[in-house]
Short mmCIF file of C-alpha atoms in Angstrom, two decimals:
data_model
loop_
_atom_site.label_atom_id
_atom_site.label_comp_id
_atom_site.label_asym_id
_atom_site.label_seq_id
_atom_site.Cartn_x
_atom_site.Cartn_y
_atom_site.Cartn_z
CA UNK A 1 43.03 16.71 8.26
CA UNK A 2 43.15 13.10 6.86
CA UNK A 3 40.72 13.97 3.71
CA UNK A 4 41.24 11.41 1.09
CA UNK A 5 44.26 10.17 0.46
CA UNK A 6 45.74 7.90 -2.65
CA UNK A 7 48.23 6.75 -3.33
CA UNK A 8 49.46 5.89 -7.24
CA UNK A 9 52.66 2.69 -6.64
CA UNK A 10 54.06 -0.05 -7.79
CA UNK A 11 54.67 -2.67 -5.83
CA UNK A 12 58.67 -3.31 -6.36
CA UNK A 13 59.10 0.39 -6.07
CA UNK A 14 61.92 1.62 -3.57
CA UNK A 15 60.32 5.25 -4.15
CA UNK A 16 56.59 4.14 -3.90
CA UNK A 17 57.88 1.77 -0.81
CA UNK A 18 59.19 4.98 1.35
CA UNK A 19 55.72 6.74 1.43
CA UNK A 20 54.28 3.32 2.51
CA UNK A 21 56.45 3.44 5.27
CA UNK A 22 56.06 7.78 6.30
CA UNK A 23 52.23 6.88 6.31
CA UNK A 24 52.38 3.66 8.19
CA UNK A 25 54.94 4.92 10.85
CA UNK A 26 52.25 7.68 11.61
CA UNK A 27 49.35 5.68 10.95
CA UNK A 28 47.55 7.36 8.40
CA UNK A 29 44.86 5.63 6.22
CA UNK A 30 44.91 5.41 2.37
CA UNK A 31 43.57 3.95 -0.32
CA UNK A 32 46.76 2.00 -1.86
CA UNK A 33 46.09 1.56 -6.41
CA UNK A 34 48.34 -0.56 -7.95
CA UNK A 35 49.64 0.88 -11.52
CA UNK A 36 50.10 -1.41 -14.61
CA UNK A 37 53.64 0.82 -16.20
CA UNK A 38 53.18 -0.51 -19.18
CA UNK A 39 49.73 0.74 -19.10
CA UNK A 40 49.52 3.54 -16.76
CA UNK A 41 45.85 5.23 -16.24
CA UNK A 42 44.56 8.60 -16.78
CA UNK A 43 44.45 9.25 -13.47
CA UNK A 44 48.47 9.00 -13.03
CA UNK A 45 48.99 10.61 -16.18
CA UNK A 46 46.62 13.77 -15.01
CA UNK A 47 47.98 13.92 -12.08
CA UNK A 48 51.93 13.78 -12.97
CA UNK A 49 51.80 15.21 -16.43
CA UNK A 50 55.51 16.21 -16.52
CA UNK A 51 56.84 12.64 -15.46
CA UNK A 52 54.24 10.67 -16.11
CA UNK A 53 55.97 8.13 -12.96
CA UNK A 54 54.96 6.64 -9.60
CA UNK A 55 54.80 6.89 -6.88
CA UNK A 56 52.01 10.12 -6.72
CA UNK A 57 50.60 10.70 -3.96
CA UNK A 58 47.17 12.37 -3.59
CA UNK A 59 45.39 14.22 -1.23
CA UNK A 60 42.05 15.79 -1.65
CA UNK A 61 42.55 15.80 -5.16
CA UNK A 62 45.99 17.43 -5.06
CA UNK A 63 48.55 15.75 -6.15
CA UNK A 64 52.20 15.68 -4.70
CA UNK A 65 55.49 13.66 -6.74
CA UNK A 66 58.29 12.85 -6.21
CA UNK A 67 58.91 10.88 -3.24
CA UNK A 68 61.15 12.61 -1.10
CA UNK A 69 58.58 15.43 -1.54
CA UNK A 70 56.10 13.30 -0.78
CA UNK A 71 57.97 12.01 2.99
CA UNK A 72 58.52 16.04 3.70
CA UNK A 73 55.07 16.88 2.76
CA UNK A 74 53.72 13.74 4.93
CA UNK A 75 55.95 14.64 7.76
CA UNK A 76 54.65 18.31 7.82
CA UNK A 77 50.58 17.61 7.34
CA UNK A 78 50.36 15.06 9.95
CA UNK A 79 53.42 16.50 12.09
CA UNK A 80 52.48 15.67 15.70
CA UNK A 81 52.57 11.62 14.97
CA UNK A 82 55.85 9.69 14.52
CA UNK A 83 58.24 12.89 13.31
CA UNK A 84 60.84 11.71 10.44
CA UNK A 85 62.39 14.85 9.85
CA UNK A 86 64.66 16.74 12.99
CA UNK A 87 63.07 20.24 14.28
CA UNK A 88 67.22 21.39 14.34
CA UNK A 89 68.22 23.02 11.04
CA UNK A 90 71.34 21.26 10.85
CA UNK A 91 70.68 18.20 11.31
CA UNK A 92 68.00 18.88 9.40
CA UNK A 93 70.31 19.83 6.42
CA UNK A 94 72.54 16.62 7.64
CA UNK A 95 69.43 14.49 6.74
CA UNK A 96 68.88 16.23 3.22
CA UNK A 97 72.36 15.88 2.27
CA UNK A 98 71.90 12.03 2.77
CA UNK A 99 68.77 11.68 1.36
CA UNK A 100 70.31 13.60 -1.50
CA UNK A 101 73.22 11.11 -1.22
CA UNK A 102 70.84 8.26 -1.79
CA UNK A 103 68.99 9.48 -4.46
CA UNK A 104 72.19 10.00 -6.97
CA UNK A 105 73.72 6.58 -5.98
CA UNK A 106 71.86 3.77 -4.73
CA UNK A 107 69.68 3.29 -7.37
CA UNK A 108 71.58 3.93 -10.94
CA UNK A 109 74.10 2.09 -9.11
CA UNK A 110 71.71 -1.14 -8.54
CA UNK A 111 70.19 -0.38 -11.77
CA UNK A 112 73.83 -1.28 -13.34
CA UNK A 113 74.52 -4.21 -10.96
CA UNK A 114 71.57 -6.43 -12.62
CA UNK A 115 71.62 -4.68 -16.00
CA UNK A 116 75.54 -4.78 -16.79
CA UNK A 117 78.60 -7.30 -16.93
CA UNK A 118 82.01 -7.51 -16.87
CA UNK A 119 84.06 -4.16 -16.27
CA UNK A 120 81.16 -2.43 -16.19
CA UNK A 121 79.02 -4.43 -13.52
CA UNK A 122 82.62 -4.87 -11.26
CA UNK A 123 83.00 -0.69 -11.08
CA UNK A 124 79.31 -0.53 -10.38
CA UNK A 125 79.42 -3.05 -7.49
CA UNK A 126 82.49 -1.00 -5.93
CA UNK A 127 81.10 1.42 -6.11
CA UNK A 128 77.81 0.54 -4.56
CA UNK A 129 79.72 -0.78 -1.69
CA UNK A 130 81.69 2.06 -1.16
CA UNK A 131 78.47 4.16 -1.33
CA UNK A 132 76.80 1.98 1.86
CA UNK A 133 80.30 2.07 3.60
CA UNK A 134 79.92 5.76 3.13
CA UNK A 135 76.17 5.38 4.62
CA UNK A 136 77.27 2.88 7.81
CA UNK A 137 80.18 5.32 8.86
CA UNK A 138 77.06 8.26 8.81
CA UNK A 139 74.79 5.45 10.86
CA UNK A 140 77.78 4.97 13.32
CA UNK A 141 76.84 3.85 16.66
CA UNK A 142 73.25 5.35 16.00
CA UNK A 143 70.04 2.21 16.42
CA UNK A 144 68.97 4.39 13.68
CA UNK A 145 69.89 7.49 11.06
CA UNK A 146 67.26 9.19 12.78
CA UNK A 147 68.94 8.48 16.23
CA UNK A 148 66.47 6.14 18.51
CA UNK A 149 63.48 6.19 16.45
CA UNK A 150 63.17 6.17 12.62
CA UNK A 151 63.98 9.26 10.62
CA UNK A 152 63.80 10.75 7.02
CA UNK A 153 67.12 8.69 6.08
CA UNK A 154 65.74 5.20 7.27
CA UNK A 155 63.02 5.84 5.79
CA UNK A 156 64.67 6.93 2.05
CA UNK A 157 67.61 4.34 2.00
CA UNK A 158 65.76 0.91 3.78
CA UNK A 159 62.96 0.10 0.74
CA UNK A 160 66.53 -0.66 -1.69
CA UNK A 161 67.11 -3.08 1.22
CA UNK A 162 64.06 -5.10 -1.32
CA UNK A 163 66.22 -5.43 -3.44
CA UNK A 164 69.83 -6.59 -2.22
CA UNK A 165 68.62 -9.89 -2.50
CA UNK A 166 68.45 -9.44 -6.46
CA UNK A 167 71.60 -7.48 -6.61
CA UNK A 168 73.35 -10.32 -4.84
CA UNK A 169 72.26 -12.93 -7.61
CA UNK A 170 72.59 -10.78 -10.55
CA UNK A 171 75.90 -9.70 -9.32
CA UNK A 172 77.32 -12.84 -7.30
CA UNK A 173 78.46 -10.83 -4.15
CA UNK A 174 77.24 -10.80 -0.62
CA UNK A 175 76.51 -7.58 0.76
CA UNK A 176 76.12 -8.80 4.25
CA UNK A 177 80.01 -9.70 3.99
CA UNK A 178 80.96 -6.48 2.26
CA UNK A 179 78.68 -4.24 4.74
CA UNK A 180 77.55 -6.14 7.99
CA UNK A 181 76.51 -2.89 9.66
CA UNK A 182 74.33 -1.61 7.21
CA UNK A 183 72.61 -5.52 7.35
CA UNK A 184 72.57 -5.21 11.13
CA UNK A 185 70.40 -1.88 10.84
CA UNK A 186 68.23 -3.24 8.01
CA UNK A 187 66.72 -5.80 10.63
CA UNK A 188 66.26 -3.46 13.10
CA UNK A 189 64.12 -1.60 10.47
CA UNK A 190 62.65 -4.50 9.58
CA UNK A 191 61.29 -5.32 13.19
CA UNK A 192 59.20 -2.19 13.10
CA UNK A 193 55.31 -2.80 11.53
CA UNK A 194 55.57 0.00 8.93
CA UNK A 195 58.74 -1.09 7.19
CA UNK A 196 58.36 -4.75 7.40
CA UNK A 197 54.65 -4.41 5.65
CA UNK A 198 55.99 -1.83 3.39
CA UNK A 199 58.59 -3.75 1.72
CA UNK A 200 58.14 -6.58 -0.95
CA UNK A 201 59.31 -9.75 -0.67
CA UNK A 202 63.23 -9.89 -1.71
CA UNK A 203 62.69 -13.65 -3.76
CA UNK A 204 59.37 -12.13 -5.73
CA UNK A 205 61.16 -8.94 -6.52
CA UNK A 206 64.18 -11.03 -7.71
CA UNK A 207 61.68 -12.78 -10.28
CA UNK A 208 60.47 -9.70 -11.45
CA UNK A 209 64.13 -8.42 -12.05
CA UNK A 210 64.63 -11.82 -14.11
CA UNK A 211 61.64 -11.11 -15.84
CA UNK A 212 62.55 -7.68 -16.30
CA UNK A 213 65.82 -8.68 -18.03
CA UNK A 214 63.75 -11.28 -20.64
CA UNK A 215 62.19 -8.30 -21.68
CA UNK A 216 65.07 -5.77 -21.90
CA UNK A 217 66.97 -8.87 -23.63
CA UNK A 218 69.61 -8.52 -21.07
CA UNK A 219 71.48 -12.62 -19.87
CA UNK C 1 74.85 36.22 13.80
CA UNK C 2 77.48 33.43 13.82
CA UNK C 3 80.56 33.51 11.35
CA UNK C 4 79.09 32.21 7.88
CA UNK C 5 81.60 31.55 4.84
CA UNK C 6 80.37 30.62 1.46
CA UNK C 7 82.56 28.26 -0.45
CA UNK C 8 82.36 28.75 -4.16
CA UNK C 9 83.30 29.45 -7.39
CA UNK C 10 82.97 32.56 -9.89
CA UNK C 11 81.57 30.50 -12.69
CA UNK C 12 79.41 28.44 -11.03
CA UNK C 13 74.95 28.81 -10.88
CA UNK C 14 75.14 26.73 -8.05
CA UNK C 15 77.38 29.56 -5.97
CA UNK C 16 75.29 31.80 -7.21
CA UNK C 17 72.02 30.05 -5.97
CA UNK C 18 73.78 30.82 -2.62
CA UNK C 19 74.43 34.28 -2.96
CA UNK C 20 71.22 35.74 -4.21
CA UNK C 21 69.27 33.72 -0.93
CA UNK C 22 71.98 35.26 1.44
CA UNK C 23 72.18 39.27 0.29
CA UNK C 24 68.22 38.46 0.02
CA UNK C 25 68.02 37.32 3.66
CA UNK C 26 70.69 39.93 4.85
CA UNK C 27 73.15 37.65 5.64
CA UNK C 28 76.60 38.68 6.20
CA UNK C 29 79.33 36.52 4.69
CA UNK C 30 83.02 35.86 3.55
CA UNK C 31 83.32 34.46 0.11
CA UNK C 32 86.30 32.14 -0.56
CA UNK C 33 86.60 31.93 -3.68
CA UNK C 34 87.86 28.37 -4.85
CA UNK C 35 90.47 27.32 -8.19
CA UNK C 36 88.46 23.93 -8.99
CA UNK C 37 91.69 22.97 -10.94
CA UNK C 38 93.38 22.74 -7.29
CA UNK C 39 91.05 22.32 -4.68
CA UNK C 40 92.21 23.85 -1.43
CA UNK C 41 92.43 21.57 1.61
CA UNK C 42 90.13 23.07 3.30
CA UNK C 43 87.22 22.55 0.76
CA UNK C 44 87.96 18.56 0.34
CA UNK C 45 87.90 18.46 4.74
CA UNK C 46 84.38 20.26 4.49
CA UNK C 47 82.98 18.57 1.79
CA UNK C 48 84.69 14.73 1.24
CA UNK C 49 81.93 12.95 -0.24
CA UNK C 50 81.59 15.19 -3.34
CA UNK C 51 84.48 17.72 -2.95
CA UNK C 52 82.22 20.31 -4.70
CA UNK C 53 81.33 24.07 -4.25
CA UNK C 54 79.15 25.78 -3.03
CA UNK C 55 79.73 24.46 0.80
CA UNK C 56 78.15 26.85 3.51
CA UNK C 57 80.39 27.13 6.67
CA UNK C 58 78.22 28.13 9.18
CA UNK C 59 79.69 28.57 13.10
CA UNK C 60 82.42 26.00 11.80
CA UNK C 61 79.62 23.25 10.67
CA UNK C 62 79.71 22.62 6.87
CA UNK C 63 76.69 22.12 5.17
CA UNK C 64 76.81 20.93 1.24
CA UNK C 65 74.96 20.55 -1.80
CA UNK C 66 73.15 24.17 -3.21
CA UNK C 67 69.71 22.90 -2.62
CA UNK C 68 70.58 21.66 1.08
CA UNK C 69 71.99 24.94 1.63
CA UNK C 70 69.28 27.41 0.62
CA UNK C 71 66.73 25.27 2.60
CA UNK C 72 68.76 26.00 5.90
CA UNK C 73 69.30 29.56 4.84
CA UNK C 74 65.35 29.85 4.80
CA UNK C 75 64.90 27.83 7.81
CA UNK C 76 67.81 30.06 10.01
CA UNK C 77 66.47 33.37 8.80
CA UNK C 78 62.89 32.79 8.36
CA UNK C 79 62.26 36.17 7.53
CA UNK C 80 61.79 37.05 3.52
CA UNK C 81 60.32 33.47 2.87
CA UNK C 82 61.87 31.55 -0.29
CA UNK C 83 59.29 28.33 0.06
CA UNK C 84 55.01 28.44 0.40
CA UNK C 85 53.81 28.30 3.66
CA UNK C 86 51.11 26.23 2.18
CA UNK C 87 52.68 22.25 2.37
CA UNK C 88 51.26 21.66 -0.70
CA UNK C 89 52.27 24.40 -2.80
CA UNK C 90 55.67 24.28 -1.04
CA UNK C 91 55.36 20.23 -2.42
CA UNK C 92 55.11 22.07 -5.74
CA UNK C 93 57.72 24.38 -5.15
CA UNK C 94 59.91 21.43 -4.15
CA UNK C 95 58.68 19.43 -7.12
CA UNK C 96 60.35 22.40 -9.55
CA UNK C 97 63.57 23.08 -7.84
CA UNK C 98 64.48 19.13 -7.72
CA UNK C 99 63.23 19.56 -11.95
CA UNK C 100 65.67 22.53 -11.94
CA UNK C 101 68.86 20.13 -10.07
CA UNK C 102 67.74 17.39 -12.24
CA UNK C 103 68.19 19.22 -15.58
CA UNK C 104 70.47 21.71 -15.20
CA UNK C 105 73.90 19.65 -15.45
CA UNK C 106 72.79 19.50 -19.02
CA UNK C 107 73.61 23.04 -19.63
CA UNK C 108 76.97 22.31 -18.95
CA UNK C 109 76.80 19.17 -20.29
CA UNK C 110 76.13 21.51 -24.01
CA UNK C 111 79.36 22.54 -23.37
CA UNK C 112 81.44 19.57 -22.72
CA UNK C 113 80.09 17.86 -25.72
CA UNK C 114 79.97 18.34 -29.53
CA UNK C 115 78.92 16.63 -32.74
CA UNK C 116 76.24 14.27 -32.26
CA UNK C 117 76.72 13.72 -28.62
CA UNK C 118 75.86 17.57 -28.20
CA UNK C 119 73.12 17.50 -30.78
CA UNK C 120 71.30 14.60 -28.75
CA UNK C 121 71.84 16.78 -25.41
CA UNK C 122 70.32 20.03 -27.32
CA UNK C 123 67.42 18.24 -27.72
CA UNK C 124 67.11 17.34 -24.06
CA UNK C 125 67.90 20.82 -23.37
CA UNK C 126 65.03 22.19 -25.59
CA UNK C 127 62.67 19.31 -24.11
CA UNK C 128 63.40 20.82 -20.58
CA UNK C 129 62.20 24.50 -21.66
CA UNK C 130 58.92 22.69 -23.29
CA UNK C 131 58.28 21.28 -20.18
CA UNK C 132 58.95 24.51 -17.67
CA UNK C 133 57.00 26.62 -20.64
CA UNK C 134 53.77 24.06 -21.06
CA UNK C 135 53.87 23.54 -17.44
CA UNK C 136 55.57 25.30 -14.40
CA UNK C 137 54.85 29.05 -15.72
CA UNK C 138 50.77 28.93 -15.91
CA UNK C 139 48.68 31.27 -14.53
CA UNK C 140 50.37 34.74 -15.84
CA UNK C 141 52.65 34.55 -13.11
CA UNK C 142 55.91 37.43 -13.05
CA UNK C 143 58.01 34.96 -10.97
CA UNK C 144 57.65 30.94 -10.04
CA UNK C 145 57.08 32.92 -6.34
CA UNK C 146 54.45 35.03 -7.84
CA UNK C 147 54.97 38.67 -7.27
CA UNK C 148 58.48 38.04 -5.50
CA UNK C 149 61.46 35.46 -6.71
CA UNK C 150 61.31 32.27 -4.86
CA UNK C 151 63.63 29.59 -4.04
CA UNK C 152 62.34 28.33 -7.05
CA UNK C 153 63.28 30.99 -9.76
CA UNK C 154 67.17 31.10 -8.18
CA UNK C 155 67.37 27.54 -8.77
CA UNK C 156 66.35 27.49 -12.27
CA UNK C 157 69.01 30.50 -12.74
CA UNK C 158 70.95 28.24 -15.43
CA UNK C 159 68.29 28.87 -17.37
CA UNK C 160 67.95 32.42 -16.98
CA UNK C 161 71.72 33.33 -17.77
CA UNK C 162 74.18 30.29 -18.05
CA UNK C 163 72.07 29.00 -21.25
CA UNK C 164 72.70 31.85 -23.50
CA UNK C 165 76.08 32.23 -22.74
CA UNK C 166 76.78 28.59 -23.39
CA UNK C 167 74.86 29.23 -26.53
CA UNK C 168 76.78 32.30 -27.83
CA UNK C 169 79.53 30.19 -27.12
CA UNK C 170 78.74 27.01 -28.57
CA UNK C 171 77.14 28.81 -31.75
CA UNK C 172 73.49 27.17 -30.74
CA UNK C 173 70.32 28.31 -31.04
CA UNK C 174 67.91 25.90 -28.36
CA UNK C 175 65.87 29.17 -26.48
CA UNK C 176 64.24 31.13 -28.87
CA UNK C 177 61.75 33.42 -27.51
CA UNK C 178 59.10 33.29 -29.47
CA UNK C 179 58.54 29.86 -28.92
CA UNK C 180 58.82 30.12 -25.54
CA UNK C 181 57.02 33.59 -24.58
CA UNK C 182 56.19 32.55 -20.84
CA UNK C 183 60.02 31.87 -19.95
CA UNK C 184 61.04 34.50 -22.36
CA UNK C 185 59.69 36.68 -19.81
CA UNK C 186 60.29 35.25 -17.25
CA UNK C 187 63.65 35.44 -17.77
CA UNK C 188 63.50 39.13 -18.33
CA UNK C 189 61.81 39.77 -15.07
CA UNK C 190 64.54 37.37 -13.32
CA UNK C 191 67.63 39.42 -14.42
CA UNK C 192 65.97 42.90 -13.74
CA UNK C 193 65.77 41.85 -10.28
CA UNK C 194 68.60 43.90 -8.01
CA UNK C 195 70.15 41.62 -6.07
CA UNK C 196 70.08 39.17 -9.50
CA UNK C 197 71.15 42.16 -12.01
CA UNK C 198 74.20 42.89 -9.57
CA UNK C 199 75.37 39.26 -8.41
CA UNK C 200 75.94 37.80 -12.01
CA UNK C 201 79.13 36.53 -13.31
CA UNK C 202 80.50 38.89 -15.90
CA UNK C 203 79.58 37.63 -19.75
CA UNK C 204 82.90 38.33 -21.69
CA UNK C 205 84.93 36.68 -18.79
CA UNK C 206 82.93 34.13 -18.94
CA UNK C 207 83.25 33.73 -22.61
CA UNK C 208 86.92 33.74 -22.16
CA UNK C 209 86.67 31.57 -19.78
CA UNK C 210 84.57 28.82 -21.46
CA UNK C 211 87.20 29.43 -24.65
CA UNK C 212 89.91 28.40 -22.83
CA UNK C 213 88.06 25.42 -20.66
CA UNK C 214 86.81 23.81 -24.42
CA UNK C 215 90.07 23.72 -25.47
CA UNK C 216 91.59 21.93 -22.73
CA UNK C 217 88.74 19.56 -22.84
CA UNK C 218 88.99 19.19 -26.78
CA UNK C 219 92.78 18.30 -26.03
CA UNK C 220 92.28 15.78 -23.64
CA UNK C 221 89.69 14.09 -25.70
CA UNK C 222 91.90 13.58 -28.80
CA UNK C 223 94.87 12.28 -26.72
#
C-alpha cells in the first residue's frame, strides 16, 4: 500500500507543511525533495503541468496537487491510521466549509500583511483577525477542530501558525493579544510530533520574508 | 428522506451546480428562491460567514458553499456516483472542480468590468479554456466522467452556458470553437444532457437581466 511516495515542497510552505503533517500523524514514509522556485525541475513541472506549484505529492508515479487534495487523498489510502477527516457527512461538510474558509482568507490576507502599508496593510490586519476570531468561535471549547484528536482543519489552518511570527513584525501587532485562543490551540498542536517537526522555524521563515521583500523591492 | 431546501438564486451556476446533482440523485426538494438585492433573514442566519446562495438546508442543518454541498449530496445518496471510486482519479477529479471554483468568478468578473480592466480578464478567461482544452479533456472522452457527467462537468457549467451569454452580452468573442474542438464538444454533449437541457436559466431573461444589472453597475461606478 505504501509504494513510493514523494513528495515535491518547499520548506516555508503552509501548503507543502500540511501534507508533512497528514503523513507524519499516520506515520507514513517518504522521500521529502526540496524545490529551488526559482528553478523548479522537470520532475515538478511533469508532474503539475497546469500549475507548475508545490507542494505535489507522488505516489507510484502518480501524481496528486493541490494540498487539500492531497490531505483527502492521504486520509483515504492509508485510512485505518490516525483519521483526519469525520466518517459523519455533516461534519464532514462542516470541516470542508472551514478548510474552504482557510484557503480564501488566511493566506492572501498574510500575503498583504508583509507585502502592504498604510490603509491597505490596517484593512488587511482586521481583517485577518476577524478571520481567526471567526476560526476560535468554530474551535470553541473543542482541544481540537477535529474534537480530541487532530482533524482535517488542524491540520489545514496550523502550518500559517509558521508564519505569525513574520506577520507580527511586518505588521507591528500581536496576535496572541488580538486572538489568545487560537495561540492556546496552536501549542497544543505544537506538542504533537507531526506538527512540531512539520513546521519551520518562525525566526528563519521571518528572514526569508525579509529577503523575500529585497527582492520584490517592497520596505 | 428528511426535509431538504435548496437556497438559491435563478441566475446563479453555483444554484445550478445544486440542482442538476439533486434531480440526478432523486432528491426531493423545495427551492427558495432568493432577491440577492435583499437578502431574506433567513439566508444571512444559515449562512453568516459569506451570506451567499446556494445553502442546502438539510433536516434544519445548513450546509454552504456549492462544492461543500454536492460532496454531501454524493456522500448521503451514494447511489449514481458523481466522484471516482479510485482515490486517485477522484484526486484528479478534485484537482478540476477546485480549477473550475478557482476560475469561474472570472466569468462574471467579464461582466462587471470593461475597457482595459475587461480586456486583461478576457485574456485570463481565454488562458483558462487553453488550459481545460490542452489538458483536462484528453483521451477522447464525451464527459470529464467519461460516458456519464460527473461532479466535475456540473462544476465547470459556467463554461458550458454562462460564458456565451456573458459574451453575447458583452459583444466578446473569447470561445471560439475551432480553436477549442475538445470543449467545443464537450460543451455540446453537456447541454444535450436531460436533466442539464431542462434545468437551465432561460437566455433572453437572462440577457435582460444582465442589461439591467450593467447599468446599475456602470452608474455606480461613475458616481
Amino acid at each position: 500500500m505504501a509504494g513510493e511516495l514523494v513528495l515535491l515542497d518547499f520548506w516555508p510552505s503552509p501548503f507543502g507543511m500540511r501534507s508533512r503533517i497528514a503523513l507524519a500523524e499516520k506515520g507514513i514514509p517518504y522521500e521529502y525533495r526540496e524545490e529551488d522556485l526559482r528553478n523548479k525541475s522537470d520532475l515538478l513541472l511533469q508532474m503539475n503541468p497546469v500549475h507548475k506549484k508545490i507542494p505535489v505529492l507522488i505516489h507510484n508515479g502518480k501524481p496528486v496537487c493541490e494540498s487539500v487534495i492531497q490531505v483527502q487523498y492521504i486520509d483515504e489510502v492509508w485510512h485505518d491510521k490516525a483519521p483526519l477527516i469525520p466518517s459523519d457527512p455533516y461534519q464532514r461538510a462542516v470541516a470542508r466549509f472551514w478548510v474552504d474558509f482557510i484557503d480564501k482568507k488566511i493566506y492572501e490576507l498574510g500575503s498583504k500583511i508583509w507585502k502592504t502599508k498604510g490603509e491597505e496593510q490596517a484593512n488587511a490586519k482586521k481583517e485577518f483577525i476577524e478571520c481567526l476570531k471567526l476560526l476560535e468561535g468554530e474551535l470553541g471549547d473543542k482541544t481540537y477542530f477535529g474534537g480530541e484528536s487532530l482533524g482535517y482543519v488542524d491540520v489545514a489552518l496550523v502550518p500559517f501558525y509558521s508564519w505569525f511570527y513574520a506577520y507580527e513584525k511586518c505588521g507591528d501587532f500581536s496576535i496572541e493579544a488580538e486572538c489568545p485562543k487560537m495561540i492556546a490551540w496552536v501549542k497544543r498542536c505544537m506538542q504533537k510530533e507531526s506538527v512540531a517537526k512539520s513546521l519551520p522555524d518562525q525566526e528563519k521563515v521571518y528572514e526569508f520574508i525579509l529577503q523575500l521583500k529585497k527582492v520584490f523591492g517592497i520596505e | 428522506m428528511a426535509v431538504v431546501k435548496l437556497f438559491g438564486a435563478w441566475l446563479s451556476p453555483y444554484c445550478y451546480r445544486v440542482i442538476w446533482a439533486l434531480k440526478l440523485k432523486g432528491i426531493a426538494y423545495e427551492y427558495i428562491e432568493e432577491d440577492l438585492s435583499n437578502k431574506s433573514p433567513l439566508l444571512l442566519q444559515y449562512n453568516p460567514i459569506h451570506k451567499k446562495i446556494p445553502v442546502l438546508l438539510h433536516d434544519d442543518k445548513p450546509i454552504c458553499e456549492s462544492t461543500v454541498i454536492l460532496r454531501y449530496i454524493d456522500e448521503i445518496r451514494p447511489q449514481n456516483p458523481l466522484l471516482p471510486a479510485d482515490p486517485h482519479e477522484r484526486a484528479v477529479a478534485l484537482f478540476w472542480i477546485k480549477f473550475a471554483d478557482d476560475k469561474s468568478p472570472l466569468i462574471s468578473k467579464l461582466f462587471r468590468t470593461d475597457g482595459e480592466e475587461q480586456q486583461a480578464v478576457a485574456k485570463e478567461c481565454f488562458e483558462m479554456l487553453e488550459v481545460l482544452e490542452e489538458h483536462a479533456l484528453i483521451g477522447g472522452k464525451k464527459f470529464f466522467g467519461g460516458d456519464e457527467i460527473n461532479m466535475v462537468d456540473i462544476a465547470f457549467c459556467s463554461v458550458a452556458h454562462w460564458l456565451g451569454v456573458i459574451e453575447d452580452f458583452a459583444g466578446l468573442k473569447i470561445f471560439e470553437p475551432h480553436k477549442f474542438p475538445r470543449l467545443n464538444s464537450w460543451i455540446q454533449n453537456f447541454k444535450s444532457v436531460p436533466v442539464i437541457k431542462d434545468n437551465l436559466p432561460d437566455t433572453d431573461k437572462m440577457l435582460v437581466l444582465l442589461k439591467r444589472r450593467r447599468e446599475i453597475l456602470l452608474a455606480s461606478k461613475s458616481s
